[in-house]
């Protein structure tokens, strides 16, 4: 009883190796049709802001997996900025934190924010990814 | 009222006196006495020789005696005793101060007829004045001894500032702890030389408040001895009031607490060091767990993928990526190693290092980078040229800050890096200022010195340099702060 496939997923992470691995999983398991990747919060925020200006709906991702520890703009700042603009999209965007931080401060902070659906601790396993992508669809 | 009563009693007294013709007299030797007759008091020769000649004859009035000769603190008690003696023949013994020659008060014991066996039957009433010279002296000596012992053992000197006479008084102990000679005369005008500059301001404030609002003070303050040695003192002071409740002076003590204070400060320093080391350890533990975890989680992800893939080729490809993971794991461990080495250094390796010498080494080692970026380094170490430090650290600090400045140079101008040293609050300060792109401290201030934090789209931004620099500086109890304006400059200020 598989749902409709996710059209566009977004990964924000500065770890090249991790991105390659996730990309590989998504491709082999066919979890979504397209994937966009950003190396830090600033890059992705720029992307979302440009989408709003051009109202390019089909380029809005259904799901975002974001890391916390990134250069220039970290995950927290992105989430803060993104929360301000997310309601201007005509689409529900599900946001997951995927971080190697097991710091309880980070986990509690994530739980307190409505924007965040869940906090996943690296290493993420294939099953977990399948579940997330399934629910989000 | 009192006056009336006293007159009446004297009349009564005179009546009885008339009947007595030849009263026995006490021997007027070294004790003086007063013969109480009629309204008057007759002084003995010995008495007069103490207090000086008062009138043409030996006669004085009671009022004169009480108002002019008896100390006001003793006069009421004396008046009561006197009338009980005259009226009811009640004996008394009172120690009192009497104004003697040269305007000095001296202590006497005043007794009545009953205290002299051979005058028991005398009808004339006498008052005998026995100088307490011997007894008092002994007592004063004893008091003085205790006082001196207490003062010396607790290193506490007392002092008094007299606003009326505009004079300051110190006791010997105050002079001793402040290392002034025994005949030294203190004065408020010289007060600025008793304190280091900063503490003088505090002392002035406390004295001012005490003299105007009557606020007592109890504080720890640094003072200066005559030999310009700074030391810690507990200073207590309280206002002295006159009868009209006006403040006429300040009385207080100085206690030398230098040894205790030194211990306290030392303890505080140790506790600060422990706290900062603890903080760094926590930080380190967090970094270790976080940075190592990102690699291990990648490793486990690879393993999972290998298991999930069926194609042999893909499996081989995945095994290849393990190489990348292990190499970045290696980098991380090396960085962590560097940090660990900082934590374990000791003070033993400190030695005097010249800033100029250190900078010369750095310039040589990164000569190419400097030349390529066309950076100019201007240094001025004239104010402080040498510091007791770990030479390798000073070089590492300079190297990191200079390469940082070059890395984040402004695209439109060649980097100019100014390095100066100076003294601030007795501490050596090193400042490195560049004309680079600057950094938004409001945004990144708390992360500036974090590990693997980079703030620019710069290829060689690794985010380890400033973290190491901060750790090195803090491991040696120093401080590093940043000041910056985007597009203009960045200054790193190191307080050693």
Coordinates of C-alpha atoms in Angstrom, one line a residue:
Chain A
X1 CA 0.0 0.0 0.0
X2 CA 2.6 2.4 -1.1
X3 CA 1.6 6.1 -1.3
X4 CA 2.4 8.4 -4.1
X5 CA 6.1 9.1 -4.4
X6 CA 7.5 12.3 -3.0
X7 CA 8.3 14.6 -5.8
X8 CA 11.1 16.7 -4.4
X9 CA 13.2 16.2 -1.3
X10 CA 15.8 18.6 0.1
X11 CA 18.9 17.9 2.1
X12 CA 20.9 20.6 3.9
X13 CA 24.2 19.3 5.2
X14 CA 27.8 20.2 4.8
X15 CA 29.1 16.6 5.0
X16 CA 29.9 15.4 1.4
X17 CA 30.2 11.8 2.3
X18 CA 26.9 11.7 4.1
X19 CA 25.2 13.4 1.2
X20 CA 26.6 10.9 -1.2
X21 CA 25.4 8.0 0.9
X22 CA 21.9 9.4 1.4
X23 CA 21.7 10.1 -2.3
X24 CA 22.6 6.5 -3.0
X25 CA 19.9 5.2 -0.6
X26 CA 17.3 7.5 -2.1
X27 CA 18.2 6.4 -5.6
X28 CA 18.3 2.7 -4.9
X29 CA 15.2 2.7 -2.8
X30 CA 13.5 5.1 -5.2
X31 CA 12.2 7.2 -2.2
X32 CA 11.6 10.4 -4.2
X33 CA 11.7 11.6 -7.8
X34 CA 14.1 14.5 -7.3
X35 CA 16.6 15.6 -4.7
X36 CA 18.2 19.1 -4.1
X37 CA 21.2 19.5 -1.8
X38 CA 22.5 22.6 -0.1
X39 CA 25.8 22.8 1.8
X40 CA 24.5 25.3 4.5
X41 CA 21.5 27.1 5.8
X42 CA 22.2 30.3 3.9
X43 CA 22.3 28.6 0.5
X44 CA 19.0 26.9 1.1
X45 CA 17.4 30.0 2.5
X46 CA 18.4 32.0 -0.6
X47 CA 16.8 29.3 -2.6
X48 CA 13.5 29.4 -0.7
X49 CA 13.4 33.2 -0.9
X50 CA 13.9 33.2 -4.6
X51 CA 11.1 30.6 -4.9
X52 CA 8.7 33.0 -3.2
X53 CA 9.6 35.8 -5.5
X54 CA 9.1 33.7 -8.6
X55 CA 6.2 31.7 -7.1
X56 CA 7.6 28.6 -8.6
X57 CA 5.5 26.0 -6.8
X58 CA 6.8 22.8 -8.4
X59 CA 10.3 23.5 -7.0
X60 CA 9.1 23.6 -3.4
X61 CA 10.3 20.4 -1.7
X62 CA 7.9 18.2 0.3
X63 CA 10.5 17.3 2.8
X64 CA 13.6 18.8 4.2
X65 CA 16.4 17.0 6.1
X66 CA 18.6 19.5 7.8
X67 CA 21.8 19.1 9.8
X68 CA 22.5 21.5 12.7
X69 CA 26.2 22.0 12.6
X70 CA 27.0 23.9 9.4
X71 CA 29.2 26.8 8.5
X72 CA 28.0 30.3 7.6
X73 CA 24.4 29.6 8.7
X74 CA 23.7 26.7 10.9
X75 CA 20.6 24.6 11.1
X76 CA 19.0 26.6 14.0
X77 CA 19.3 29.9 12.2
X78 CA 17.8 28.4 9.0
X79 CA 14.9 26.9 11.0
X80 CA 14.3 30.3 12.6
X81 CA 14.3 32.1 9.2
X82 CA 12.4 29.4 7.5
X83 CA 9.6 29.4 10.1
X84 CA 8.9 33.1 9.2
X85 CA 8.3 32.3 5.5
X86 CA 7.0 28.7 5.5
X87 CA 3.3 29.7 5.5
X88 CA 3.7 31.7 2.3
X89 CA 4.1 28.4 0.4
X90 CA 0.9 26.7 -0.7
X91 CA 2.4 23.4 0.3
X92 CA 3.1 21.6 3.5
X93 CA 6.8 21.2 3.9
X94 CA 7.9 18.6 6.5
X95 CA 11.1 19.4 8.3
X96 CA 13.4 16.9 10.0
X97 CA 16.6 17.5 11.8
X98 CA 19.2 14.9 11.0
X99 CA 22.3 15.6 13.2
X100 CA 25.1 13.7 14.8
X101 CA 24.6 15.8 17.9
X102 CA 23.3 13.8 20.9
X103 CA 23.3 16.9 23.1
X104 CA 20.1 16.9 25.1
X105 CA 20.0 20.7 24.8
X106 CA 19.7 20.3 21.0
X107 CA 17.1 17.6 21.2
X108 CA 14.9 19.5 23.7
X109 CA 15.2 22.6 21.6
X110 CA 14.1 20.7 18.5
X111 CA 11.1 19.3 20.4
X112 CA 10.0 22.8 21.5
X113 CA 9.7 24.0 17.9
X114 CA 6.5 23.3 15.9
X115 CA 8.2 23.6 12.6
X116 CA 10.2 20.5 13.3
X117 CA 8.5 17.2 12.8
X118 CA 11.2 15.1 14.4
X119 CA 14.8 14.9 15.5
X120 CA 16.8 12.0 14.0
X121 CA 20.3 11.2 15.3
X122 CA 22.9 10.1 12.8
X123 CA 23.7 7.4 11.8
X124 CA 20.3 7.3 10.1
X125 CA 19.3 3.8 9.0
X126 CA 17.6 2.9 5.7
X127 CA 14.4 1.8 7.4
X128 CA 14.1 5.2 9.0
X129 CA 14.5 7.0 5.7
X130 CA 11.9 4.8 4.1
X131 CA 9.4 5.6 6.9
X132 CA 10.0 9.3 6.8
X133 CA 9.5 9.5 3.1
X134 CA 6.4 7.3 3.3
X135 CA 4.7 9.5 5.9
X136 CA 5.6 12.7 4.2
X137 CA 4.0 11.7 0.9
Chain B
X1 CA 15.9 73.5 92.4
X2 CA 19.2 72.0 93.1
X3 CA 20.6 75.4 94.0
X4 CA 17.9 76.1 96.5
X5 CA 18.2 72.8 98.2
X6 CA 21.9 73.2 98.4
X7 CA 21.6 76.6 100.0
X8 CA 19.2 75.4 102.6
X9 CA 21.5 72.6 103.5
X10 CA 24.4 74.9 103.8
X11 CA 22.6 77.1 106.2
X12 CA 21.8 74.0 108.2
X13 CA 25.4 73.1 108.0
X14 CA 26.6 76.5 109.1
X15 CA 24.4 76.3 112.2
X16 CA 26.1 73.1 113.3
X17 CA 29.5 74.4 112.5
X18 CA 29.3 77.5 114.7
X19 CA 29.1 75.3 117.7
X20 CA 32.3 73.5 117.0
X21 CA 35.3 75.6 117.9
X22 CA 38.4 73.4 117.6
X23 CA 37.9 70.6 115.2
X24 CA 40.7 68.1 114.8
X25 CA 42.4 68.5 111.4
X26 CA 43.8 65.9 109.1
X27 CA 47.5 65.9 108.3
X28 CA 48.1 67.8 105.2
X29 CA 50.9 65.7 103.7
X30 CA 50.8 64.2 100.2
X31 CA 47.1 64.0 100.3
X32 CA 45.0 67.1 99.9
X33 CA 41.7 67.8 101.6
X34 CA 38.9 70.2 101.6
X35 CA 37.4 71.5 104.8
X36 CA 33.7 72.1 104.5
X37 CA 32.7 75.2 106.5
X38 CA 29.6 77.2 106.2
X39 CA 28.9 78.0 102.6
X40 CA 32.5 77.6 101.8
X41 CA 35.1 75.1 101.1
X42 CA 38.6 75.6 102.5
X43 CA 41.4 74.0 100.5
X44 CA 44.4 72.4 102.1
X45 CA 47.9 73.4 101.0
X46 CA 48.5 70.1 99.4
X47 CA 45.3 70.4 97.4
X48 CA 46.2 73.8 96.2
X49 CA 49.6 72.7 95.2
X50 CA 47.9 70.3 92.8
X51 CA 45.2 72.5 91.4
X52 CA 47.1 75.8 91.6
X53 CA 46.2 78.9 93.5
X54 CA 42.6 79.7 92.9
X55 CA 41.8 82.6 95.1
X56 CA 43.6 85.1 97.4
X57 CA 42.7 82.9 100.4
X58 CA 42.0 79.2 100.5
X59 CA 38.3 79.6 100.3
X60 CA 36.2 78.5 97.3
X61 CA 32.4 78.0 96.9
X62 CA 30.8 74.7 96.2
X63 CA 29.5 75.9 92.9
X64 CA 32.9 77.0 91.8
X65 CA 34.3 73.6 92.8
X66 CA 31.7 71.7 91.0
X67 CA 31.5 73.9 87.9
X68 CA 35.1 74.6 87.4
X69 CA 37.2 71.9 89.0
X70 CA 35.3 68.7 88.8
X71 CA 35.1 67.1 85.4
X72 CA 31.5 67.3 84.0
X73 CA 31.3 63.6 83.8
X74 CA 31.8 63.3 87.5
X75 CA 30.0 66.4 88.7
X76 CA 26.4 64.9 89.1
X77 CA 27.6 61.9 91.1
X78 CA 29.8 64.1 93.2
X79 CA 26.9 66.6 93.9
X80 CA 24.7 63.7 95.1
X81 CA 27.4 62.2 97.2
X82 CA 28.2 65.6 98.7
X83 CA 24.7 66.4 99.8
X84 CA 24.2 62.9 101.3
X85 CA 27.4 63.4 103.2
X86 CA 26.5 66.8 104.5
X87 CA 22.8 66.1 105.2
X88 CA 22.8 62.5 106.4
X89 CA 26.5 62.0 107.2
X90 CA 26.6 59.3 104.6
X91 CA 30.2 58.4 103.7
X92 CA 31.3 58.0 100.1
X93 CA 34.2 57.1 98.0
X94 CA 34.3 58.4 94.5
X95 CA 37.0 58.4 91.9
X96 CA 36.9 61.6 89.9
X97 CA 38.8 63.9 87.6
X98 CA 39.8 67.3 88.9
X99 CA 41.2 70.1 86.9
X100 CA 44.8 70.7 88.0
X101 CA 47.6 73.0 87.1
X102 CA 48.2 73.7 83.4
X103 CA 44.6 72.8 82.6
X104 CA 45.1 69.1 82.9
X105 CA 42.6 66.7 84.5
X106 CA 44.0 64.3 87.0
X107 CA 42.3 61.4 88.7
X108 CA 41.7 61.5 92.5
X109 CA 39.9 59.3 94.9
X110 CA 37.6 61.4 97.0
X111 CA 36.8 60.0 100.5
X112 CA 35.1 61.3 103.7
X113 CA 35.9 61.5 107.4
X114 CA 34.8 57.9 107.9
X115 CA 37.7 56.7 105.8
X116 CA 40.2 58.2 108.3
X117 CA 40.2 56.5 111.6
X118 CA 41.5 59.4 113.7
X119 CA 38.8 61.8 112.4
X120 CA 35.8 59.5 113.3
X121 CA 34.8 61.9 116.0
X122 CA 35.4 65.2 114.2
X123 CA 32.5 67.5 113.8
X124 CA 33.9 69.2 110.8
X125 CA 33.3 67.4 107.6
X126 CA 36.3 66.9 105.3
X127 CA 36.8 65.6 101.9
X128 CA 40.1 63.9 101.2
X129 CA 41.7 63.7 97.8
X130 CA 44.1 60.9 97.3
X131 CA 45.9 60.9 94.0
X132 CA 45.4 57.6 92.2
X133 CA 48.8 57.9 90.6
X134 CA 50.2 54.5 91.5
X135 CA 47.1 52.4 91.2
X136 CA 45.9 54.0 88.0
X137 CA 49.2 53.7 86.4
X138 CA 49.3 50.1 87.1
X139 CA 45.9 49.6 85.6
X140 CA 46.7 51.8 82.6
X141 CA 49.9 49.8 82.1
X142 CA 48.0 46.6 82.2
X143 CA 45.4 47.9 79.8
X144 CA 48.1 49.3 77.6
X145 CA 49.8 45.9 77.6
X146 CA 46.7 44.1 76.5
X147 CA 45.9 46.7 74.0
X148 CA 49.4 46.6 72.5
X149 CA 49.4 42.8 72.4
X150 CA 46.1 42.7 70.7
X151 CA 47.1 45.4 68.2
X152 CA 50.4 43.7 67.4
X153 CA 49.1 40.2 67.2
X154 CA 46.2 41.2 64.9
X155 CA 48.3 43.8 63.1
X156 CA 45.7 46.3 63.8
X157 CA 46.5 50.0 64.1
X158 CA 44.0 52.6 65.1
X159 CA 43.7 56.2 63.9
X160 CA 41.6 59.3 64.4
X161 CA 40.9 62.2 62.1
X162 CA 39.9 65.4 64.1
X163 CA 37.9 67.7 61.9
X164 CA 38.0 70.5 64.5
X165 CA 41.7 70.6 65.0
X166 CA 42.2 69.5 61.4
X167 CA 44.6 66.9 62.5
X168 CA 45.1 63.1 62.0
X169 CA 46.4 60.8 64.6
X170 CA 47.9 57.3 64.2
X171 CA 49.0 55.0 66.9
X172 CA 52.3 53.2 66.8
X173 CA 50.8 50.1 65.2
X174 CA 49.4 52.1 62.3
X175 CA 52.8 53.6 61.7
X176 CA 54.4 50.2 61.9
X177 CA 52.1 48.5 59.4
X178 CA 52.4 51.4 57.1
X179 CA 56.2 51.4 57.6
X180 CA 56.4 55.0 58.8
X181 CA 58.9 56.1 61.5
X182 CA 57.6 56.5 65.1
X183 CA 57.6 60.3 65.0
X184 CA 55.8 60.5 61.6
X185 CA 52.8 62.9 61.6
X186 CA 50.0 61.8 59.3
X187 CA 47.8 64.3 57.6
X188 CA 44.8 64.2 55.3
X189 CA 46.7 66.3 52.8
X190 CA 49.2 63.5 52.4
X191 CA 46.4 60.9 52.2
X192 CA 46.9 60.2 48.5
X193 CA 50.3 58.7 49.3
X194 CA 48.8 56.2 51.6
X195 CA 46.8 54.4 48.9
X196 CA 47.3 53.2 45.3
X197 CA 45.5 55.6 42.9
X198 CA 42.4 53.4 42.4
X199 CA 42.0 52.7 46.1
X200 CA 42.5 56.3 47.0
X201 CA 39.3 57.1 45.2
X202 CA 37.5 54.5 47.2
X203 CA 39.0 55.7 50.4
X204 CA 38.0 59.3 49.6
X205 CA 34.5 58.2 48.9
X206 CA 34.2 56.3 52.2
X207 CA 35.7 59.1 54.2
X208 CA 33.4 61.6 52.5
X209 CA 30.3 59.6 53.2
X210 CA 31.3 59.0 56.8
X211 CA 32.0 62.7 57.4
X212 CA 28.8 64.0 55.7
X213 CA 26.2 61.2 56.2
X214 CA 27.8 59.5 59.2
X215 CA 28.0 56.2 57.4
X216 CA 30.4 53.8 59.1
X217 CA 32.6 51.8 56.8
X218 CA 34.2 48.3 56.8
X219 CA 36.0 47.4 53.7
X220 CA 39.0 45.7 52.2
X221 CA 41.3 48.1 50.5
X222 CA 44.8 48.3 49.2
X223 CA 47.2 50.7 50.9
X224 CA 50.7 51.9 50.2
X225 CA 53.5 51.8 52.8
X226 CA 56.1 54.5 53.0
X227 CA 58.3 52.2 51.0
X228 CA 55.6 52.1 48.3
X229 CA 54.7 48.5 49.0
X230 CA 51.1 47.7 48.1
X231 CA 49.3 45.6 50.7
X232 CA 45.7 44.6 51.6
X233 CA 44.1 46.3 54.6
X234 CA 40.8 45.9 56.3
X235 CA 39.7 49.5 57.1
X236 CA 37.0 50.2 59.5
X237 CA 35.8 53.7 60.4
X238 CA 33.0 55.4 62.2
X239 CA 32.0 59.0 62.8
X240 CA 32.6 60.7 66.1
X241 CA 29.9 63.1 67.2
X242 CA 29.9 66.0 69.6
X243 CA 27.1 66.9 72.0
X244 CA 25.2 68.7 69.3
X245 CA 25.3 65.5 67.2
X246 CA 27.6 67.1 64.8
X247 CA 30.3 64.9 63.2
X248 CA 33.7 66.2 64.5
X249 CA 35.9 63.4 63.4
X250 CA 36.3 59.8 62.2
X251 CA 37.8 57.1 64.3
X252 CA 38.8 53.7 63.0
X253 CA 41.3 50.9 62.5
X254 CA 43.6 49.6 59.8
X255 CA 44.2 45.9 59.9
X256 CA 47.0 44.3 57.8
X257 CA 45.3 41.4 56.1
X258 CA 47.8 41.0 53.3
X259 CA 48.7 37.4 54.0
X260 CA 45.1 36.3 54.3
X261 CA 44.0 38.3 51.3
X262 CA 46.9 36.8 49.2
X263 CA 45.7 33.4 50.1
X264 CA 42.1 34.3 49.3
X265 CA 43.1 35.7 45.9
X266 CA 45.2 32.7 45.3
X267 CA 42.4 30.4 46.1
X268 CA 40.1 32.5 43.8
X269 CA 42.6 32.2 41.0
X270 CA 42.9 28.5 41.5
X271 CA 39.2 28.1 41.5
X272 CA 38.9 30.2 38.3
X273 CA 41.5 28.0 36.6
X274 CA 39.7 24.9 37.7
X275 CA 36.4 26.3 36.5
X276 CA 37.8 27.3 33.1
X277 CA 39.6 23.9 32.7
X278 CA 36.4 22.2 33.6
X279 CA 34.6 24.2 31.0
X280 CA 37.1 23.4 28.4
X281 CA 36.9 19.7 29.3
X282 CA 33.2 19.7 28.9
X283 CA 33.6 21.6 25.6
X284 CA 36.2 19.1 24.5
X285 CA 34.0 16.1 25.5
X286 CA 31.2 17.6 23.4
X287 CA 33.5 18.2 20.4
X288 CA 34.9 14.7 20.6
X289 CA 31.5 13.1 20.8
X290 CA 30.1 15.2 18.1
X291 CA 33.0 15.2 15.6
X292 CA 33.8 11.6 16.0
X293 CA 30.1 10.6 15.8
X294 CA 29.7 12.2 12.3
X295 CA 32.4 9.9 11.0
X296 CA 31.2 6.8 12.7
X297 CA 27.7 7.4 11.7
X298 CA 28.9 7.7 8.1
X299 CA 30.7 4.4 8.5
X300 CA 27.7 2.6 9.8
X301 CA 25.6 4.0 7.0
X302 CA 28.1 2.7 4.5
X303 CA 28.0 -0.7 6.1
X304 CA 24.3 -0.8 5.9
X305 CA 24.3 0.2 2.3
X306 CA 26.9 -2.5 1.5
X307 CA 24.6 -5.0 3.0
X308 CA 21.6 -3.7 1.2
X309 CA 23.2 -3.6 -2.3
X310 CA 23.4 -6.7 -4.3
X311 CA 25.6 -5.5 -7.1
X312 CA 29.3 -6.3 -6.6
X313 CA 30.4 -3.2 -8.4
X314 CA 28.4 -1.0 -6.2
X315 CA 29.7 -2.7 -3.1
X316 CA 33.3 -2.1 -4.2
X317 CA 32.4 1.5 -4.8
X318 CA 31.0 1.8 -1.3
X319 CA 34.1 0.3 0.1
X320 CA 36.0 3.0 -1.7
X321 CA 34.1 5.7 0.2
X322 CA 35.3 4.1 3.5
X323 CA 38.7 5.5 2.5
X324 CA 37.3 9.1 2.4
X325 CA 35.6 8.6 5.8
X326 CA 38.7 7.2 7.4
X327 CA 40.8 10.0 6.1
X328 CA 38.5 12.7 7.4
X329 CA 38.3 10.8 10.7
X330 CA 42.0 10.9 10.8
X331 CA 42.0 14.7 10.3
X332 CA 39.5 15.1 13.1
X333 CA 41.6 13.0 15.5
X334 CA 44.7 15.1 14.6
X335 CA 42.8 18.2 15.4
X336 CA 41.6 16.8 18.7
X337 CA 45.1 15.7 19.4
X338 CA 46.3 19.3 19.0
X339 CA 43.7 20.4 21.5
X340 CA 44.6 17.7 24.0
X341 CA 48.2 18.7 23.9
X342 CA 47.2 22.2 24.9
X343 CA 45.3 21.0 27.9
X344 CA 48.2 19.0 29.2
X345 CA 50.9 21.7 29.1
X346 CA 52.6 22.9 32.3
X347 CA 54.0 26.2 33.4
X348 CA 57.4 24.8 33.4
X349 CA 57.9 25.3 29.7
X350 CA 57.4 29.1 30.0
X351 CA 60.3 31.3 29.2
X352 CA 60.9 35.0 28.3
X353 CA 60.0 35.5 24.6
X354 CA 60.5 38.6 22.6
X355 CA 57.5 39.5 20.5
X356 CA 59.7 40.7 17.6
X357 CA 61.6 37.4 17.6
X358 CA 58.4 35.4 17.6
X359 CA 57.0 37.5 14.8
X360 CA 60.2 37.1 12.8
X361 CA 59.9 33.3 13.0
X362 CA 56.3 33.4 11.8
X363 CA 57.1 35.7 9.0
X364 CA 59.8 33.4 7.8
X365 CA 57.6 30.3 8.0
X366 CA 54.8 31.8 6.0
X367 CA 56.9 34.2 3.9
X368 CA 55.4 32.9 0.7
X369 CA 51.8 33.4 1.8
X370 CA 52.6 36.9 2.9
X371 CA 54.3 37.7 -0.3
X372 CA 51.6 36.2 -2.4
X373 CA 48.8 38.1 -0.7
X374 CA 51.0 41.3 -0.7
X375 CA 50.3 41.7 3.0
X376 CA 52.0 44.4 5.0
X377 CA 52.8 43.6 8.6
X378 CA 53.4 46.6 10.8
X379 CA 54.5 45.9 14.4
X380 CA 55.2 48.0 17.4
X381 CA 56.5 46.2 20.5
X382 CA 58.1 49.3 22.2
X383 CA 55.7 49.4 25.1
X384 CA 56.2 45.7 26.0
X385 CA 58.8 43.8 24.1
X386 CA 59.1 40.6 26.1
X387 CA 56.7 38.2 27.8
X388 CA 57.1 35.1 29.8
X389 CA 55.3 32.6 27.7
X390 CA 55.5 29.3 25.9
X391 CA 57.5 30.3 22.8
X392 CA 55.7 27.8 20.5
X393 CA 52.3 29.1 21.6
X394 CA 53.1 32.7 21.0
X395 CA 54.3 31.7 17.5
X396 CA 51.2 29.6 16.9
X397 CA 48.9 32.5 18.1
X398 CA 50.6 35.0 15.8
X399 CA 50.6 32.5 12.9
X400 CA 46.9 31.8 13.3
X401 CA 45.9 35.4 13.6
X402 CA 48.1 36.5 10.7
X403 CA 46.9 33.7 8.4
X404 CA 43.4 34.5 9.5
X405 CA 43.8 38.1 8.5
X406 CA 45.2 37.1 5.1
X407 CA 42.5 34.4 4.5
X408 CA 39.8 36.9 5.1
X409 CA 41.4 39.9 3.4
X410 CA 39.2 42.4 1.6
X411 CA 39.0 41.6 -2.1
X412 CA 39.6 45.2 -3.0
X413 CA 42.7 46.0 -1.0
X414 CA 46.0 44.4 0.0
X415 CA 46.0 43.3 3.6
X416 CA 47.6 45.5 6.2
X417 CA 48.1 43.8 9.6
X418 CA 49.0 45.9 12.6
X419 CA 50.4 44.2 15.7
X420 CA 51.0 46.1 18.9
X421 CA 51.7 45.2 22.5
X422 CA 51.0 47.3 25.6
X423 CA 50.1 47.2 29.3
X424 CA 46.6 47.3 30.6
X425 CA 45.9 46.9 34.3
X426 CA 49.3 45.5 34.8
X427 CA 48.7 42.8 32.1
X428 CA 50.4 42.5 28.8
X429 CA 48.1 42.9 25.8
X430 CA 48.7 42.0 22.2
X431 CA 46.5 43.4 19.5
X432 CA 46.3 42.2 15.9
X433 CA 44.2 44.4 13.6
X434 CA 43.6 43.9 9.9
X435 CA 41.8 45.8 7.2
X436 CA 40.0 42.7 6.0
X437 CA 36.3 41.9 5.3
X438 CA 35.5 41.9 9.0
X439 CA 32.9 39.7 10.7
X440 CA 29.4 40.3 11.9
X441 CA 30.0 39.7 15.6
X442 CA 26.4 40.1 16.5
X443 CA 25.6 37.1 14.4
X444 CA 28.7 35.0 14.9
X445 CA 30.2 36.4 18.1
X446 CA 29.5 33.3 20.2
X447 CA 30.7 30.9 17.5
X448 CA 33.8 32.8 16.4
X449 CA 36.1 30.6 18.4
X450 CA 34.2 27.4 18.1
X451 CA 35.6 24.3 16.4
X452 CA 34.8 23.8 12.8
X453 CA 32.9 27.0 12.7
X454 CA 33.4 29.0 9.5
X455 CA 31.6 32.0 8.5
X456 CA 32.7 32.7 5.0
X457 CA 32.4 31.0 1.7
X458 CA 36.1 30.5 1.7
X459 CA 37.7 27.4 0.3
X460 CA 40.4 27.0 2.9
X461 CA 38.2 27.9 5.9
X462 CA 38.6 24.9 8.1
X463 CA 37.5 26.4 11.4
X464 CA 40.2 25.1 13.6
X465 CA 42.7 28.0 13.9
X466 CA 40.8 30.3 16.2
X467 CA 39.6 27.4 18.3
X468 CA 43.2 26.3 18.9
X469 CA 44.3 29.9 19.5
X470 CA 41.7 30.5 22.1
X471 CA 42.5 27.2 23.8
X472 CA 46.2 28.0 23.9
X473 CA 45.6 31.4 25.4
X474 CA 43.1 30.2 28.0
X475 CA 45.2 27.3 29.0
X476 CA 47.7 29.9 30.1
X477 CA 45.0 32.0 31.9
X478 CA 44.8 34.6 29.2
X479 CA 41.8 36.0 27.3
X480 CA 41.1 36.6 23.6
X481 CA 38.4 39.0 22.4
X482 CA 37.4 40.1 18.9
X483 CA 36.2 43.5 17.7
X484 CA 35.1 44.0 14.1
X485 CA 33.2 46.0 11.6
X486 CA 32.0 44.2 8.5
X487 CA 33.9 45.4 5.4
X488 CA 36.3 47.4 7.5
X489 CA 38.5 45.6 10.1
X490 CA 38.9 42.9 12.6
X491 CA 40.9 43.3 15.8
X492 CA 41.9 40.4 18.0
X493 CA 42.9 41.5 21.5
X494 CA 44.8 39.0 23.6
X495 CA 45.2 39.7 27.3
X496 CA 48.0 37.5 28.7

